[in-house]
mmCIF file of C-alpha atoms in Angstrom:
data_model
loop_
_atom_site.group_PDB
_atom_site.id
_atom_site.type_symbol
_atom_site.label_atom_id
_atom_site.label_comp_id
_atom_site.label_asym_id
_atom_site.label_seq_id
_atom_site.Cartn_x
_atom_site.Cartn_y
_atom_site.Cartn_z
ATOM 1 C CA UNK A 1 -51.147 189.991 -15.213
ATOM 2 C CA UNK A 2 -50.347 187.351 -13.149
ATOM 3 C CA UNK A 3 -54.643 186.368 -13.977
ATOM 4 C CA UNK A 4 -53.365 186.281 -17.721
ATOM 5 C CA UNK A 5 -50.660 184.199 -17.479
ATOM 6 C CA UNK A 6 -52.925 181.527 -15.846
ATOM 7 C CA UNK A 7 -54.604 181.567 -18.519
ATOM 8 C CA UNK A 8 -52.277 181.429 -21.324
ATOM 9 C CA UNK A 9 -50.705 178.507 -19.602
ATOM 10 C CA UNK A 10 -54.057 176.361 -19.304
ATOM 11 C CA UNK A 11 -54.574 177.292 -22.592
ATOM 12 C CA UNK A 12 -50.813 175.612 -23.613
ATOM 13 C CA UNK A 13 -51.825 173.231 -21.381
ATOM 14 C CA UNK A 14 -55.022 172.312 -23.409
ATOM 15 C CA UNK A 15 -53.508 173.000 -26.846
ATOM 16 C CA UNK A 16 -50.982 170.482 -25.712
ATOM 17 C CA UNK A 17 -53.124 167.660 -24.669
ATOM 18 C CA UNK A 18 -54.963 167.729 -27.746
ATOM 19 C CA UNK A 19 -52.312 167.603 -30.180
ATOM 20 C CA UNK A 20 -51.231 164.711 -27.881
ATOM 21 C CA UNK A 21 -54.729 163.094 -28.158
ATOM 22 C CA UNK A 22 -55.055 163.825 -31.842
ATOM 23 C CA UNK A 23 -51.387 162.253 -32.685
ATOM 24 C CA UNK A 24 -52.249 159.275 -30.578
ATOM 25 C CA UNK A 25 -55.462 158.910 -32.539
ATOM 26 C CA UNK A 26 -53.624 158.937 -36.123
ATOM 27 C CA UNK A 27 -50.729 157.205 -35.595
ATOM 28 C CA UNK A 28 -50.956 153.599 -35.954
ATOM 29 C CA UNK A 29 -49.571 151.044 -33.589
ATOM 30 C CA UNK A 30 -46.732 149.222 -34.427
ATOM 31 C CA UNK A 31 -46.739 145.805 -36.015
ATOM 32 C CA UNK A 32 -47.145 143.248 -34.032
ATOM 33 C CA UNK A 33 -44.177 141.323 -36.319
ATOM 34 C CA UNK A 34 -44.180 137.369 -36.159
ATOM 35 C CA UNK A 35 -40.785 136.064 -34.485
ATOM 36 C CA UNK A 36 -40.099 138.932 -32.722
ATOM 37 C CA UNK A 37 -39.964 139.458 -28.967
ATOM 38 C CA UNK A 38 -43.885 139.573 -27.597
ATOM 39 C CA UNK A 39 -44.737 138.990 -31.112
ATOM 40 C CA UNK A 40 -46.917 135.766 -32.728
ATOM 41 C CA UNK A 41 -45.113 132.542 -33.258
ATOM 42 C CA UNK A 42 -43.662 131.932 -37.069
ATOM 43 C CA UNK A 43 -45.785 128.222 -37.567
ATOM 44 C CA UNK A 44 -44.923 128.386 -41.523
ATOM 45 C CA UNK A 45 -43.063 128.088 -44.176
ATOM 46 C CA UNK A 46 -41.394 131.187 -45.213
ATOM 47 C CA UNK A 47 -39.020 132.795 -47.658
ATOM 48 C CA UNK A 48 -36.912 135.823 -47.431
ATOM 49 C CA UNK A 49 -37.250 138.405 -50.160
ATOM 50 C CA UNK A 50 -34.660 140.599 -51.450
ATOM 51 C CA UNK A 51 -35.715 143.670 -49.655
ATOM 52 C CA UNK A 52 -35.129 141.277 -45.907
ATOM 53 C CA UNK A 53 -38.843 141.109 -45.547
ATOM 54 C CA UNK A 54 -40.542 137.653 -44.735
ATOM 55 C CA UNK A 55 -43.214 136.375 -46.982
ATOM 56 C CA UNK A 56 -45.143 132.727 -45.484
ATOM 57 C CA UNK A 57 -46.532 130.458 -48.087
ATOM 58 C CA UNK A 58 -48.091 126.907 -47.558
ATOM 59 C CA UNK A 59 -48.519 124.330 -50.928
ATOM 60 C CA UNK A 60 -50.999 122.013 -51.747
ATOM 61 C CA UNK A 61 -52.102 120.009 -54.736
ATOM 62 C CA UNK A 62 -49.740 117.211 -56.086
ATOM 63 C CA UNK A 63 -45.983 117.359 -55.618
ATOM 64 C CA UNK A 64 -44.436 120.685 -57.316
ATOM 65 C CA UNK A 65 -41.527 118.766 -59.427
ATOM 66 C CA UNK A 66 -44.206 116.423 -60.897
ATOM 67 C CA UNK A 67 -47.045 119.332 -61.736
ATOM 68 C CA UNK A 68 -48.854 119.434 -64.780
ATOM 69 C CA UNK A 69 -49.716 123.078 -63.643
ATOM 70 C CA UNK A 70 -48.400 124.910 -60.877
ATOM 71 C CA UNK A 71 -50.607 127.932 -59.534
ATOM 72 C CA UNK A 72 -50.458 130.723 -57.516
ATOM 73 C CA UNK A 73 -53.493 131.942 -55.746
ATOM 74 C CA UNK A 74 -53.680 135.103 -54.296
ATOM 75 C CA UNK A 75 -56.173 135.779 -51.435
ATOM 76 C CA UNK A 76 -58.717 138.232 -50.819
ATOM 77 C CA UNK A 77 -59.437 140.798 -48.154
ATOM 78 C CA UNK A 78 -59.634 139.597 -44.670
ATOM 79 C CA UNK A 79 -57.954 136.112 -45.417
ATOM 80 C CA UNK A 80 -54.587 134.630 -45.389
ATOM 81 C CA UNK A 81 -53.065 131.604 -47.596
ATOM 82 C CA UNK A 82 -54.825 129.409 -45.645
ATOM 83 C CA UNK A 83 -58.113 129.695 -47.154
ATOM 84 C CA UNK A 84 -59.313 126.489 -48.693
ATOM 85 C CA UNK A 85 -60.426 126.420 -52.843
ATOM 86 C CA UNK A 86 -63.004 123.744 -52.913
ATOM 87 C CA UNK A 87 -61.405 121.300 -55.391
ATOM 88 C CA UNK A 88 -61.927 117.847 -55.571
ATOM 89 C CA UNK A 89 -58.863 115.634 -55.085
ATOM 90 C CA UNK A 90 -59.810 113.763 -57.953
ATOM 91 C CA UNK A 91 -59.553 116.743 -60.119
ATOM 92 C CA UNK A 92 -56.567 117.711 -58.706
ATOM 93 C CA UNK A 93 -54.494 114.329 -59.127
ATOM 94 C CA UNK A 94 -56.278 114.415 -62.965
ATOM 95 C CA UNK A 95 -54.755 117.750 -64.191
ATOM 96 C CA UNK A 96 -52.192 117.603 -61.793
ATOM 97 C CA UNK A 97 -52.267 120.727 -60.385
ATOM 98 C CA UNK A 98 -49.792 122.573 -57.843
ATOM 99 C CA UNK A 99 -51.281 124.968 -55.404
ATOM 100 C CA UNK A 100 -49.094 127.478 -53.811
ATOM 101 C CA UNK A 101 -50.699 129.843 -51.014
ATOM 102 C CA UNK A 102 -48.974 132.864 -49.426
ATOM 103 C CA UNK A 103 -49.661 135.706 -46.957
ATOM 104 C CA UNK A 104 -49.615 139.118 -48.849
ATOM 105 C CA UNK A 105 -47.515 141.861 -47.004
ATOM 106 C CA UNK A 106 -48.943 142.157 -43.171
ATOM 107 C CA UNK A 107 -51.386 139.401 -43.409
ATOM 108 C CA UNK A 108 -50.904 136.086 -41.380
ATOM 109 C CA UNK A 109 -47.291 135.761 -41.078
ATOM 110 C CA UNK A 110 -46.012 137.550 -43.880
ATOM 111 C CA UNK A 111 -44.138 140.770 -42.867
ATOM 112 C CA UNK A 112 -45.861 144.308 -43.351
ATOM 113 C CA UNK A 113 -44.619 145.900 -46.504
ATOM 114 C CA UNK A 114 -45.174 150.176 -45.214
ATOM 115 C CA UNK A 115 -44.616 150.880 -48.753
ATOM 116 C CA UNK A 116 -46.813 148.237 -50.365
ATOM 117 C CA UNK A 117 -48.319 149.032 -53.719
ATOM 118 C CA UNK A 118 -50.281 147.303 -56.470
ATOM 119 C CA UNK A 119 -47.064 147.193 -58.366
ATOM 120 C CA UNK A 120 -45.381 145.594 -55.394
ATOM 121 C CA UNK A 121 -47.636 142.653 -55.160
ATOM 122 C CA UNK A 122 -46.374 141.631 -58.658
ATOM 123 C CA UNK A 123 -42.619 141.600 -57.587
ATOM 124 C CA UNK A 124 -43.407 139.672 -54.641
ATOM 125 C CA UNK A 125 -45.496 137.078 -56.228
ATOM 126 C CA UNK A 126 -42.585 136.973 -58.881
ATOM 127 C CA UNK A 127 -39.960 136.214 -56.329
ATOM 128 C CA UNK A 128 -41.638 133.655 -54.157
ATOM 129 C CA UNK A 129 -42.021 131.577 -57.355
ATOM 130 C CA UNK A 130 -38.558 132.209 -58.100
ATOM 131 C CA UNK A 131 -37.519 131.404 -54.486
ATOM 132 C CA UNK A 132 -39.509 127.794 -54.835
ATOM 133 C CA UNK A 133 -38.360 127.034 -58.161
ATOM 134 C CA UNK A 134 -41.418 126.755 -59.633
ATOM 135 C CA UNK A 135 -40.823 127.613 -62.976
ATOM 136 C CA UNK A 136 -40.182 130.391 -65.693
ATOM 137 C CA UNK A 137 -43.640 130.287 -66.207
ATOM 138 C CA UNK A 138 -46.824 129.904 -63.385
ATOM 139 C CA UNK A 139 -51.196 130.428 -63.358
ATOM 140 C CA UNK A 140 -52.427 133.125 -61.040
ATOM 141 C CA UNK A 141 -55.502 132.983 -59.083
ATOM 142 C CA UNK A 142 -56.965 136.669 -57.431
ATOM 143 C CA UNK A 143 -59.472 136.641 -55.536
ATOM 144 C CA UNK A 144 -61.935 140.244 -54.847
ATOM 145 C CA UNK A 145 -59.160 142.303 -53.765
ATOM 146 C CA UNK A 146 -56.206 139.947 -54.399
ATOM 147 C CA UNK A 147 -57.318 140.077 -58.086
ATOM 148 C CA UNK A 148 -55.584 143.697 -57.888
ATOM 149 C CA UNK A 149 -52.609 141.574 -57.373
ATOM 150 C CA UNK A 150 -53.311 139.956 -60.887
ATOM 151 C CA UNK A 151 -53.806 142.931 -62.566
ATOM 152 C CA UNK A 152 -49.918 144.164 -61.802
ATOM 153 C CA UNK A 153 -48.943 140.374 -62.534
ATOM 154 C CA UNK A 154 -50.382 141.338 -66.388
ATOM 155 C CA UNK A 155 -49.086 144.739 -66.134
ATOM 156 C CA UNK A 156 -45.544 144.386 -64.694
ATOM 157 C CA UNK A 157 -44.663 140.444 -65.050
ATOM 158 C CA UNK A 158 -46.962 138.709 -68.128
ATOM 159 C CA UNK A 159 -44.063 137.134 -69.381
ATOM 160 C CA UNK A 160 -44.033 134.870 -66.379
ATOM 161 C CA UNK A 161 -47.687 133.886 -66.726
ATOM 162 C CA UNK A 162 -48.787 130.638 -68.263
ATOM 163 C CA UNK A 163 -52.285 131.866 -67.702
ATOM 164 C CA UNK A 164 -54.505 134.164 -65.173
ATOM 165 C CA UNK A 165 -58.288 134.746 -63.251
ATOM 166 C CA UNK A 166 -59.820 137.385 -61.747
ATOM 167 C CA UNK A 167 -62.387 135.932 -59.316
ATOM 168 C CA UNK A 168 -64.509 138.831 -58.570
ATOM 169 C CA UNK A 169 -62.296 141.317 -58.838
ATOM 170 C CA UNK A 170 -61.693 144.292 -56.952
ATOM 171 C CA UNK A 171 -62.471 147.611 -58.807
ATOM 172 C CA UNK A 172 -61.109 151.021 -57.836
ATOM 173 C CA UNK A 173 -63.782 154.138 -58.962
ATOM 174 C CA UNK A 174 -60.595 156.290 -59.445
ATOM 175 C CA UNK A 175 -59.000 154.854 -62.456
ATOM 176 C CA UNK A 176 -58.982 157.223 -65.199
ATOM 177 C CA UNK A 177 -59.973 155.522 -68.341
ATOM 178 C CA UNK A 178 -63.185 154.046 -67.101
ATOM 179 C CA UNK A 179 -66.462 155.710 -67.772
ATOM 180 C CA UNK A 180 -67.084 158.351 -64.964
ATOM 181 C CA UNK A 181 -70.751 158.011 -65.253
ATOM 182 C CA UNK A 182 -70.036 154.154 -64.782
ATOM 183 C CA UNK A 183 -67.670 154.634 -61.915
ATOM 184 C CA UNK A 184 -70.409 156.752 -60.267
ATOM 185 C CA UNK A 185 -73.816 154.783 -60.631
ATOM 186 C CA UNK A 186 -71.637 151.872 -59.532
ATOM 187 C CA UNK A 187 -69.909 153.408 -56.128
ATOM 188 C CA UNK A 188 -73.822 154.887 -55.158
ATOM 189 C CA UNK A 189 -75.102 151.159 -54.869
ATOM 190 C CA UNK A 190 -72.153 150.914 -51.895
ATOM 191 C CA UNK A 191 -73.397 151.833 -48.393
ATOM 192 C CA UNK A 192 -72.918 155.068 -47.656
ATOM 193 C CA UNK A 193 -70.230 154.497 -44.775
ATOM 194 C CA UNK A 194 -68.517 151.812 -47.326
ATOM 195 C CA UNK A 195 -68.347 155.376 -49.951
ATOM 196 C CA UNK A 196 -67.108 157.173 -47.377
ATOM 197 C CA UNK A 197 -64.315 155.036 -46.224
ATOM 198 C CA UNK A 198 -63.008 154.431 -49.516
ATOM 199 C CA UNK A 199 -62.778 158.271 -50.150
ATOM 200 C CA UNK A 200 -60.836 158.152 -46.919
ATOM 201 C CA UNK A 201 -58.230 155.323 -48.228
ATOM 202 C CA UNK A 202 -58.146 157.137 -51.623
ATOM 203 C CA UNK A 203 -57.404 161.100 -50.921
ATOM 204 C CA UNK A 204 -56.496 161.168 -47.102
ATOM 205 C CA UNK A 205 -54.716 157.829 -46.514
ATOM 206 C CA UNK A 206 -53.097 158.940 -43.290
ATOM 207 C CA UNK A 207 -56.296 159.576 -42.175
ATOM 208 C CA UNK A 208 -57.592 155.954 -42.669
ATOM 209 C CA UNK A 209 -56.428 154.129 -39.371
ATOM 210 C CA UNK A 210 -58.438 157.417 -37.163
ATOM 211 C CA UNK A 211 -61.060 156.829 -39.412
ATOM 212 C CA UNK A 212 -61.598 152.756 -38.902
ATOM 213 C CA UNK A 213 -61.081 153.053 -34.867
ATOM 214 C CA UNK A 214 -62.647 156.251 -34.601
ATOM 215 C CA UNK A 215 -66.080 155.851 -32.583
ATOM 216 C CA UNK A 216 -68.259 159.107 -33.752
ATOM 217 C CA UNK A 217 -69.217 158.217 -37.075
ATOM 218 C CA UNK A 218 -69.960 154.595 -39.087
ATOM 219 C CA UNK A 219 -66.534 153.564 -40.478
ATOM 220 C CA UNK A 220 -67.211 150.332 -42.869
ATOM 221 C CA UNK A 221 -69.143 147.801 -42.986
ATOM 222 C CA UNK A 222 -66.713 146.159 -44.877
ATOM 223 C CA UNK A 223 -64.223 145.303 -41.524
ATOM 224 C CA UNK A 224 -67.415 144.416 -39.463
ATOM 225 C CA UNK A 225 -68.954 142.029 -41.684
ATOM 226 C CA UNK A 226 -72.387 143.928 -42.458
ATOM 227 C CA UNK A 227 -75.006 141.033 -43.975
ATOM 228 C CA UNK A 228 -76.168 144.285 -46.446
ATOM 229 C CA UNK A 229 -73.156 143.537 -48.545
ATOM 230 C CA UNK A 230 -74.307 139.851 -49.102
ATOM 231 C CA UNK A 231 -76.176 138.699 -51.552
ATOM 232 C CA UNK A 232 -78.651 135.597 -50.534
ATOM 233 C CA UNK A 233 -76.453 132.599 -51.937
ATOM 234 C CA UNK A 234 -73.631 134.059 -50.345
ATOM 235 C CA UNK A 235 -75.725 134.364 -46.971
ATOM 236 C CA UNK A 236 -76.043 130.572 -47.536
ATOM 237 C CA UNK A 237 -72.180 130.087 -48.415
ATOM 238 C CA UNK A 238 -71.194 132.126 -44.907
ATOM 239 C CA UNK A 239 -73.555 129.663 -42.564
ATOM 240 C CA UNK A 240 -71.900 126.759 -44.044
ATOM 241 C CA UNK A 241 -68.509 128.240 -43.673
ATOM 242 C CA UNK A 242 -69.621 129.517 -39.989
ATOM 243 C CA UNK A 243 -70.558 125.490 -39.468
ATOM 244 C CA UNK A 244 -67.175 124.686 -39.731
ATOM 245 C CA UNK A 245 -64.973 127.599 -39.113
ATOM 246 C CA UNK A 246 -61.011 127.348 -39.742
ATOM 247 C CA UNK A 247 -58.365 126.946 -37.322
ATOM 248 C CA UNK A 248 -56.400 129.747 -38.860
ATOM 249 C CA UNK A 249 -59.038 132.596 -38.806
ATOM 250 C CA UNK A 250 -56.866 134.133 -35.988
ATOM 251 C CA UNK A 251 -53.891 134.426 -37.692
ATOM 252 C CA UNK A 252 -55.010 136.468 -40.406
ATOM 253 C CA UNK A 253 -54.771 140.056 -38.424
ATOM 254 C CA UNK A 254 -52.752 139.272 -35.879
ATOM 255 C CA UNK A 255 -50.002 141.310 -36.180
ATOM 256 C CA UNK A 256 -52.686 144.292 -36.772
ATOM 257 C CA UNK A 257 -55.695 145.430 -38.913
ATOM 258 C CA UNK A 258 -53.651 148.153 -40.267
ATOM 259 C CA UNK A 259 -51.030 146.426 -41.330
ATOM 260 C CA UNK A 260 -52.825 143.956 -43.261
ATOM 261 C CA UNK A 261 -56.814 145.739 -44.121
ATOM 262 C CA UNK A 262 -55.614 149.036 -43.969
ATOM 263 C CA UNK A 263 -53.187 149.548 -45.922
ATOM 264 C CA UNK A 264 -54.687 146.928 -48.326
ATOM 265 C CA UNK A 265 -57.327 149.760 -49.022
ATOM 266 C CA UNK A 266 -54.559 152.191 -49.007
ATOM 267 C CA UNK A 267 -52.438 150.450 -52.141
ATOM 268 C CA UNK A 268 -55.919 149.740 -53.805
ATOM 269 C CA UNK A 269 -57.672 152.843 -53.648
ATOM 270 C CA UNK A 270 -53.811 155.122 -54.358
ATOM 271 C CA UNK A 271 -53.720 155.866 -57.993
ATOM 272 C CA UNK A 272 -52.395 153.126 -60.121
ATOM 273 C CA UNK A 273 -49.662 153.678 -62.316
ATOM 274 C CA UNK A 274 -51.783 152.323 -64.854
ATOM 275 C CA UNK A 275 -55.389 151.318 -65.978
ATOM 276 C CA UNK A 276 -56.624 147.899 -66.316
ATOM 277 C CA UNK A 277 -58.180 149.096 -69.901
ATOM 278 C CA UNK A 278 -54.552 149.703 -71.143
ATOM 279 C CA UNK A 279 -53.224 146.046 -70.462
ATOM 280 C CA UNK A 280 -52.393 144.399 -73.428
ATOM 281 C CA UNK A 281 -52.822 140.793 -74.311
ATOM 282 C CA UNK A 282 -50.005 138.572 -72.847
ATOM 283 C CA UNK A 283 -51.179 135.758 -74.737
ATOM 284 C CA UNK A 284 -51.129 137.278 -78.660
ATOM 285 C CA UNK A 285 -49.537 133.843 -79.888
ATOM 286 C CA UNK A 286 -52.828 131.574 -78.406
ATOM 287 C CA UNK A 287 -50.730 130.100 -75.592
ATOM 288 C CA UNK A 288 -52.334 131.312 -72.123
ATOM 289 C CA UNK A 289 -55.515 132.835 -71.358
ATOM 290 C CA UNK A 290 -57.346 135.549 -68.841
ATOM 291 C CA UNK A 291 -60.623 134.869 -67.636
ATOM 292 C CA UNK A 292 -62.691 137.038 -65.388
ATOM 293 C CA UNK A 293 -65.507 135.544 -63.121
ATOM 294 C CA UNK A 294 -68.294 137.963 -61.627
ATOM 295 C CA UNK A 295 -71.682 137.043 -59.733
ATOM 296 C CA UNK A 296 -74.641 138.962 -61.153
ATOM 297 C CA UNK A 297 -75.874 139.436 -57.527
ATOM 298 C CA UNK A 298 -72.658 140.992 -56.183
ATOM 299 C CA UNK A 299 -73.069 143.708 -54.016
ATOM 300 C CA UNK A 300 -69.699 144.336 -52.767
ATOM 301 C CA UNK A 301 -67.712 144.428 -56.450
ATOM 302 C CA UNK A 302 -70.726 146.280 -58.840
ATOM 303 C CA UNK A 303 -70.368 144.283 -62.048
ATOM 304 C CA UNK A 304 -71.016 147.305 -64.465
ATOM 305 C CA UNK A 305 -67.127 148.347 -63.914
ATOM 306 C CA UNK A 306 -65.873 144.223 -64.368
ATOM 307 C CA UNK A 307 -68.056 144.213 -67.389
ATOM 308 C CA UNK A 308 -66.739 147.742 -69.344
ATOM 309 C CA UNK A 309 -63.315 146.372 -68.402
ATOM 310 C CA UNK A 310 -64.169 142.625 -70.333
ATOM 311 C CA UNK A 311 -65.969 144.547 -73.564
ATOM 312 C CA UNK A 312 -62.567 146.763 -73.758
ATOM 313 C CA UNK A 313 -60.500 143.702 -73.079
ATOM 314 C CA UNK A 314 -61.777 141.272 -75.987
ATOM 315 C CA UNK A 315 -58.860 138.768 -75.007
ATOM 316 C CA UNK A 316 -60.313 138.372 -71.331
ATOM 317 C CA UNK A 317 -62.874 135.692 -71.126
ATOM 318 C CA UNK A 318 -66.011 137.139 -69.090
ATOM 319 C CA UNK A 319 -67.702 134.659 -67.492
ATOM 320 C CA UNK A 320 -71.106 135.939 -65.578
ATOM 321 C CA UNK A 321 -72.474 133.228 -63.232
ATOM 322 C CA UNK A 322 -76.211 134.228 -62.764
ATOM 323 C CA UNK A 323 -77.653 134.181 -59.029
ATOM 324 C CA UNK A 324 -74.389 134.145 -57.474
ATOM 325 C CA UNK A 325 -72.748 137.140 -55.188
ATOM 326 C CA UNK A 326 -69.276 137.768 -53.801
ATOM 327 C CA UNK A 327 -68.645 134.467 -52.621
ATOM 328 C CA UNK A 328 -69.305 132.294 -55.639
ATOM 329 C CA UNK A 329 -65.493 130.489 -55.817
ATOM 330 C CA UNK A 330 -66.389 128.727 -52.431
ATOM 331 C CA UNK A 331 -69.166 126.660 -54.354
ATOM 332 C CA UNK A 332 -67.142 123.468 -55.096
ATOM 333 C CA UNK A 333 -68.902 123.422 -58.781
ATOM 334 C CA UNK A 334 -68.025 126.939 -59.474
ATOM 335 C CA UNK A 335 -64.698 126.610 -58.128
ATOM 336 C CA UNK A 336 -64.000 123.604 -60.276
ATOM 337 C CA UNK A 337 -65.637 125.579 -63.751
ATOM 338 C CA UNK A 338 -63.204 127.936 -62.711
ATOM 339 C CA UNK A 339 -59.911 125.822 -62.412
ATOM 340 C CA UNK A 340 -61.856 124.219 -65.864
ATOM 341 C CA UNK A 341 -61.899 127.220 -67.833
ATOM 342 C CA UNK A 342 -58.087 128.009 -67.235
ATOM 343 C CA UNK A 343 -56.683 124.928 -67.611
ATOM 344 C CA UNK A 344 -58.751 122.741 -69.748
ATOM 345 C CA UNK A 345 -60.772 124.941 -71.842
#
């Protein structure tokens, strides 16, 4: 007997330490939250949103009360609103053109938003311009994932738009109105780990942080940077960028990859209250126009899904730049056709 009880206590013992172990492995750490005790410095400018969170923005451009056109540019994956669009000044002072950056939810010293969605990102874009005064009506600029951040702009907000791009935009192969067979042949050309972490974010999200720290199986070669995911001009693009890194490249996940990459995956991959292929035309009377920009050699956003979207969207202006990957808005003359297109064209 007293043998048995040994046992059933090493056993509790055991059981105990693992669901310790497997709790611990999870459950992501808290935030490390900017301005708080033992927490990064706040360095920007920021505005408080109506929920008390913290959103950091930086502007750029000519002054915003004399701007012919005052834009909104919403980063990518891995970034923070201190990337740089390659814009000549000149063409900047000509059109007069605003620039205003900001930190989506968890990213450089924006708050995390727990609860952040793809129709969230829409509200909080809305309420920065609001809190600046920039106008009833503004551009947007998405970039790769941050174009998700458009697409709820045209879903939940296109009467505040004077215009909007999707720069390589992020695609989802879970919405419901696009081709399966299209979804499928395009999520195949995706590494295999890449598949398998976006099935993560999509069906088990509370399984993604364990999944991305975890050390027994490839997690993504999307977080470590794997050169399969480049195409060769944007190979090129990333040693001149390496040449002269930015100051700010430690800010971006600072206060913790789950707060900012994670749960960027998370609100991407969920399923949307909507599909892009049901938008309707914010621009019917002329005024305003959607473009869409995708490299032909793009391995990390498969063009077949950008291009079904265009063909059912007549009134978004596809624009396919041949030779060009993921990266092709850091090419000043692509950049500038780009900032062309919307404003001048």
């Amino acid at each position: 007997v007293y043998i048995s009880i040994m046992m059933l206590s090493v056993i509790v013992a055991i059981l105990v330490c693992l669901a310790s172990y497997i709790y611990r492995s999870l459950k992501p750490p808290p935030p490390r939250v900017c301005g708080v005790p033992h927490g990064p410095p706040i360095t920007s400018s920021r505005i408080k949103l109506s929920d008390g969170r913290y959103l950091a923005y930086r502007e750029s451009g000519v002054d915003r009360a004399n701007a012919n056109h005052k834009i909104i540019v919403v980063h990518g994956f891995n970034n923070s609103k201190d990337m740089e669009l390659p814009i000549s000044k000149d063409l900047i002072e000509e059109l007069g053109i605003y620039f205003l950056f900001f930190d989506r939810a968890g990213y450089g010293e924006s708050d995390p938003h727990p609860s952040r969605t793809v129709k969230s990102e829409a509200y909080d874009i809305q309420e920065l311009a609001d809190k600046l005064n920039i106008g009833p009506k503004f551009y947007v600029i998405g970039l790769s994932v941050g174009a998700y951040s458009v697409y709820s702009c045209l879903k939940y907000i296109p009467h505040r738009l004077a215009g909007a791009v999707l720069v390589v935009p992020f695609v989802s192969y879970w919405w419901t109105k696009v081709p399966q067979d299209i979804l499928s042949k395009a999520f195949k050309l995706l590494p295999e780990d890449v598949r398998w972490t976006f099935r993560v974010a999509h069906y088990v999200p509370w399984l993604l942080y364990w999944w991305l720290t975890q050390k027994w199986f490839p997690s993504s070669s999307i977080i470590s940077g794997n050169s399969a995911l480049l195409s060769d001009t944007d190979l090129v693009i990333i040693k001149k960028m390496l040449e002269n890194p930015s100051p700010h490249t430690e800010k971006v996940r600072q206060q913790g990859d789950h707060e900012c990459l994670h749960r960027d995956m998370i609100a991407g991959f969920a399923t949307w209250e909507f599909d892009p292929t049901e938008l309707e035309n914010p621009f019917t009377e002329g005024v305003g126009s959607v473009h869409m920009w995708q490299g032909t050699e793009d391995r990390v956003v498969p063009r077949e899904i950008n291009e079904y979207i265009s063909k059912k969207l007549p009134w978004i202006k596809y624009h396919e730049v041949q030779g060009y990957g993921h990266l092709l808005s850091e090419e000043e003359q692509k950049c500038e056709d780009i900032i062309k297109a919307l404003l001048v064209e």
